[in-house]
Amino acid sequence: MGIWTEHICCQSLNPTVHQKITAHCIAAAGSRSLKKRVARIMEPVFRAKDANQVRTLFYLTAKMLEKCCPKAAKIWEDAEADALVYLDFPASHWKRLRTNNLQECTNHKIKRRTKVVQVFPSQKSLMRLVGAVLAEQDEI
């Protein structure tokens, strides 16, 4: 996937929307034991390798959530279109579209490099360092 493809994909969808939906469903569960159960129920949906399998698991998960936590089931069902938008892209792109690992890695590198310097003489020097980290990331 080239840089322009990634740029277009990022404009058309939020790559971490399923993580937010999952977090909201888990938060709606209430008790700690119920939160763990809800998380285990939702996990297989985003690990499936086929679009039809993902959709089938999504509906089965909704039914299972309805039994144990109706509030989480409502959030899950309302978010279907947003959670499954990554299925419109080729399967080889799915993992990149539904995770933000690259962004988190880049943020970690920037944080690490700025901690080494600690005090910047100006805002421009900070921007040059961040720009260098981003340029290095772009070359990879």
mmCIF file of C-alpha atoms in Angstrom:
data_model
loop_
_atom_site.group_PDB
_atom_site.id
_atom_site.type_symbol
_atom_site.label_atom_id
_atom_site.label_comp_id
_atom_site.label_asym_id
_atom_site.label_seq_id
_atom_site.Cartn_x
_atom_site.Cartn_y
_atom_site.Cartn_z
ATOM 1 C CA MET A 1 0.000 0.000 0.000
ATOM 2 C CA GLY A 2 1.592 3.257 -1.128
ATOM 3 C CA ILE A 3 1.676 6.531 0.748
ATOM 4 C CA TRP A 4 -1.142 8.076 -1.293
ATOM 5 C CA THR A 5 -3.336 5.020 -0.793
ATOM 6 C CA GLU A 6 -2.803 5.246 2.954
ATOM 7 C CA HIS A 7 -3.578 8.966 2.859
ATOM 8 C CA ILE A 8 -6.841 8.383 0.991
ATOM 9 C CA CYS A 9 -7.814 5.513 3.305
ATOM 10 C CA CYS A 10 -7.138 7.616 6.387
ATOM 11 C CA GLN A 11 -9.325 10.393 5.002
ATOM 12 C CA SER A 12 -12.206 8.031 4.308
ATOM 13 C CA LEU A 13 -12.303 6.182 7.624
ATOM 14 C CA ASN A 14 -10.963 6.256 11.132
ATOM 15 C CA PRO A 15 -8.569 3.301 11.369
ATOM 16 C CA THR A 16 -9.249 2.736 15.050
ATOM 17 C CA VAL A 17 -13.024 3.017 15.111
ATOM 18 C CA HIS A 18 -13.498 -0.652 16.026
ATOM 19 C CA GLN A 19 -11.221 -0.143 19.039
ATOM 20 C CA LYS A 20 -13.421 2.718 20.245
ATOM 21 C CA ILE A 21 -16.573 0.669 19.730
ATOM 22 C CA THR A 22 -15.061 -2.265 21.589
ATOM 23 C CA ALA A 23 -14.006 0.013 24.454
ATOM 24 C CA HIS A 24 -17.497 1.538 24.713
ATOM 25 C CA CYS A 25 -19.124 -1.894 24.767
ATOM 26 C CA ILE A 26 -16.769 -3.106 27.474
ATOM 27 C CA ALA A 27 -17.353 0.050 29.524
ATOM 28 C CA ALA A 28 -21.116 -0.451 29.229
ATOM 29 C CA ALA A 29 -20.789 -3.920 30.746
ATOM 30 C CA GLY A 30 -20.394 -2.648 34.297
ATOM 31 C CA SER A 31 -18.780 -5.272 36.541
ATOM 32 C CA ARG A 32 -15.225 -6.474 35.996
ATOM 33 C CA SER A 33 -16.224 -10.091 35.347
ATOM 34 C CA LEU A 34 -18.881 -9.018 32.847
ATOM 35 C CA LYS A 35 -16.360 -6.738 31.096
ATOM 36 C CA LYS A 36 -14.021 -9.698 30.598
ATOM 37 C CA ARG A 37 -16.871 -11.790 29.239
ATOM 38 C CA VAL A 38 -17.950 -9.047 26.806
ATOM 39 C CA ALA A 39 -14.352 -8.643 25.598
ATOM 40 C CA ARG A 40 -14.041 -12.402 24.963
ATOM 41 C CA ILE A 41 -17.324 -12.406 23.045
ATOM 42 C CA MET A 42 -16.233 -9.553 20.736
ATOM 43 C CA GLU A 43 -12.650 -10.661 20.092
ATOM 44 C CA PRO A 44 -13.199 -13.193 17.247
ATOM 45 C CA VAL A 45 -15.074 -10.703 15.052
ATOM 46 C CA PHE A 46 -12.014 -8.666 14.115
ATOM 47 C CA ARG A 47 -9.720 -11.695 13.780
ATOM 48 C CA ALA A 48 -11.751 -13.360 11.011
ATOM 49 C CA LYS A 49 -10.089 -13.589 7.586
ATOM 50 C CA ASP A 50 -13.169 -13.448 5.351
ATOM 51 C CA ALA A 51 -15.722 -10.604 4.981
ATOM 52 C CA ASN A 52 -18.713 -12.956 5.158
ATOM 53 C CA GLN A 53 -17.291 -14.609 8.249
ATOM 54 C CA VAL A 54 -16.757 -11.195 9.885
ATOM 55 C CA ARG A 55 -20.365 -10.184 9.218
ATOM 56 C CA THR A 56 -21.700 -13.527 10.479
ATOM 57 C CA LEU A 57 -19.614 -13.273 13.640
ATOM 58 C CA PHE A 58 -20.759 -9.677 14.103
ATOM 59 C CA TYR A 59 -24.429 -10.745 14.145
ATOM 60 C CA LEU A 60 -23.736 -13.746 16.409
ATOM 61 C CA THR A 61 -21.842 -11.466 18.770
ATOM 62 C CA ALA A 62 -24.801 -9.074 18.860
ATOM 63 C CA LYS A 63 -27.096 -11.940 19.889
ATOM 64 C CA MET A 64 -24.668 -13.131 22.568
ATOM 65 C CA LEU A 65 -24.250 -9.605 23.936
ATOM 66 C CA GLU A 66 -28.022 -9.163 24.045
ATOM 67 C CA LYS A 67 -28.228 -12.073 26.503
ATOM 68 C CA CYS A 68 -25.495 -10.931 28.890
ATOM 69 C CA CYS A 69 -25.386 -7.138 28.462
ATOM 70 C CA PRO A 70 -28.187 -5.414 26.511
ATOM 71 C CA LYS A 71 -26.562 -1.980 26.831
ATOM 72 C CA ALA A 72 -23.361 -3.222 25.158
ATOM 73 C CA ALA A 73 -25.445 -5.009 22.511
ATOM 74 C CA LYS A 74 -27.196 -1.735 21.631
ATOM 75 C CA ILE A 75 -23.850 0.061 21.208
ATOM 76 C CA TRP A 76 -22.534 -2.864 19.144
ATOM 77 C CA GLU A 77 -25.546 -2.938 16.811
ATOM 78 C CA ASP A 78 -25.633 0.847 16.346
ATOM 79 C CA ALA A 79 -21.956 0.865 15.364
ATOM 80 C CA GLU A 80 -22.144 -1.880 12.734
ATOM 81 C CA ALA A 81 -21.569 0.359 9.699
ATOM 82 C CA ASP A 82 -18.591 2.110 11.301
ATOM 83 C CA ALA A 83 -17.040 -1.046 12.723
ATOM 84 C CA LEU A 84 -17.162 -2.970 9.453
ATOM 85 C CA VAL A 85 -16.212 -0.181 7.030
ATOM 86 C CA TYR A 86 -12.711 -1.661 6.627
ATOM 87 C CA LEU A 87 -14.289 -4.645 4.817
ATOM 88 C CA ASP A 88 -14.834 -2.425 1.756
ATOM 89 C CA PHE A 89 -11.075 -2.486 1.131
ATOM 90 C CA PRO A 90 -8.952 -5.430 -0.082
ATOM 91 C CA ALA A 91 -8.276 -8.059 2.601
ATOM 92 C CA SER A 92 -4.531 -7.379 2.448
ATOM 93 C CA HIS A 93 -5.208 -3.852 3.792
ATOM 94 C CA TRP A 94 -7.522 -4.833 6.654
ATOM 95 C CA LYS A 95 -4.954 -5.048 9.428
ATOM 96 C CA ARG A 96 -3.495 -1.641 8.627
ATOM 97 C CA LEU A 97 -6.931 -0.082 8.446
ATOM 98 C CA ARG A 98 -8.227 -1.419 11.738
ATOM 99 C CA THR A 99 -5.123 -0.793 13.848
ATOM 100 C CA ASN A 100 -3.083 2.273 14.631
ATOM 101 C CA ASN A 101 0.215 0.503 15.330
ATOM 102 C CA LEU A 102 2.167 2.658 12.875
ATOM 103 C CA GLN A 103 0.888 5.859 14.452
ATOM 104 C CA GLU A 104 1.625 4.637 17.979
ATOM 105 C CA CYS A 105 5.127 3.545 16.986
ATOM 106 C CA THR A 106 5.819 6.959 15.443
ATOM 107 C CA ASN A 107 4.484 8.746 18.530
ATOM 108 C CA HIS A 108 6.743 6.581 20.705
ATOM 109 C CA LYS A 109 9.798 7.462 18.589
ATOM 110 C CA ILE A 110 9.003 11.176 18.781
ATOM 111 C CA LYS A 111 8.513 10.985 22.542
ATOM 112 C CA ARG A 112 11.770 9.075 23.008
ATOM 113 C CA ARG A 113 13.773 11.547 20.895
ATOM 114 C CA THR A 114 12.290 14.622 22.593
ATOM 115 C CA LYS A 115 13.025 13.183 26.054
ATOM 116 C CA VAL A 116 16.704 12.897 25.124
ATOM 117 C CA VAL A 117 16.893 16.608 24.278
ATOM 118 C CA GLN A 118 14.660 17.641 27.222
ATOM 119 C CA VAL A 119 14.835 21.430 26.647
ATOM 120 C CA PHE A 120 14.465 22.942 23.202
ATOM 121 C CA PRO A 121 15.837 26.437 22.525
ATOM 122 C CA SER A 122 12.850 27.263 20.314
ATOM 123 C CA GLN A 123 9.678 25.808 18.903
ATOM 124 C CA LYS A 124 11.364 25.643 15.491
ATOM 125 C CA SER A 125 14.041 23.284 16.823
ATOM 126 C CA LEU A 126 11.348 21.001 18.219
ATOM 127 C CA MET A 127 9.567 21.029 14.861
ATOM 128 C CA ARG A 128 12.833 20.180 13.053
ATOM 129 C CA LEU A 129 13.384 17.167 15.306
ATOM 130 C CA VAL A 130 9.810 15.935 14.881
ATOM 131 C CA GLY A 131 10.078 16.536 11.134
ATOM 132 C CA ALA A 132 13.279 14.485 11.008
ATOM 133 C CA VAL A 133 11.604 11.586 12.841
ATOM 134 C CA LEU A 134 8.640 11.715 10.461
ATOM 135 C CA ALA A 135 10.912 11.913 7.402
ATOM 136 C CA GLU A 136 12.843 8.899 8.698
ATOM 137 C CA GLN A 137 9.567 7.012 9.178
ATOM 138 C CA ASP A 138 8.474 7.912 5.645
ATOM 139 C CA GLU A 139 11.679 6.397 4.225
ATOM 140 C CA ILE A 140 11.010 3.028 5.861
#
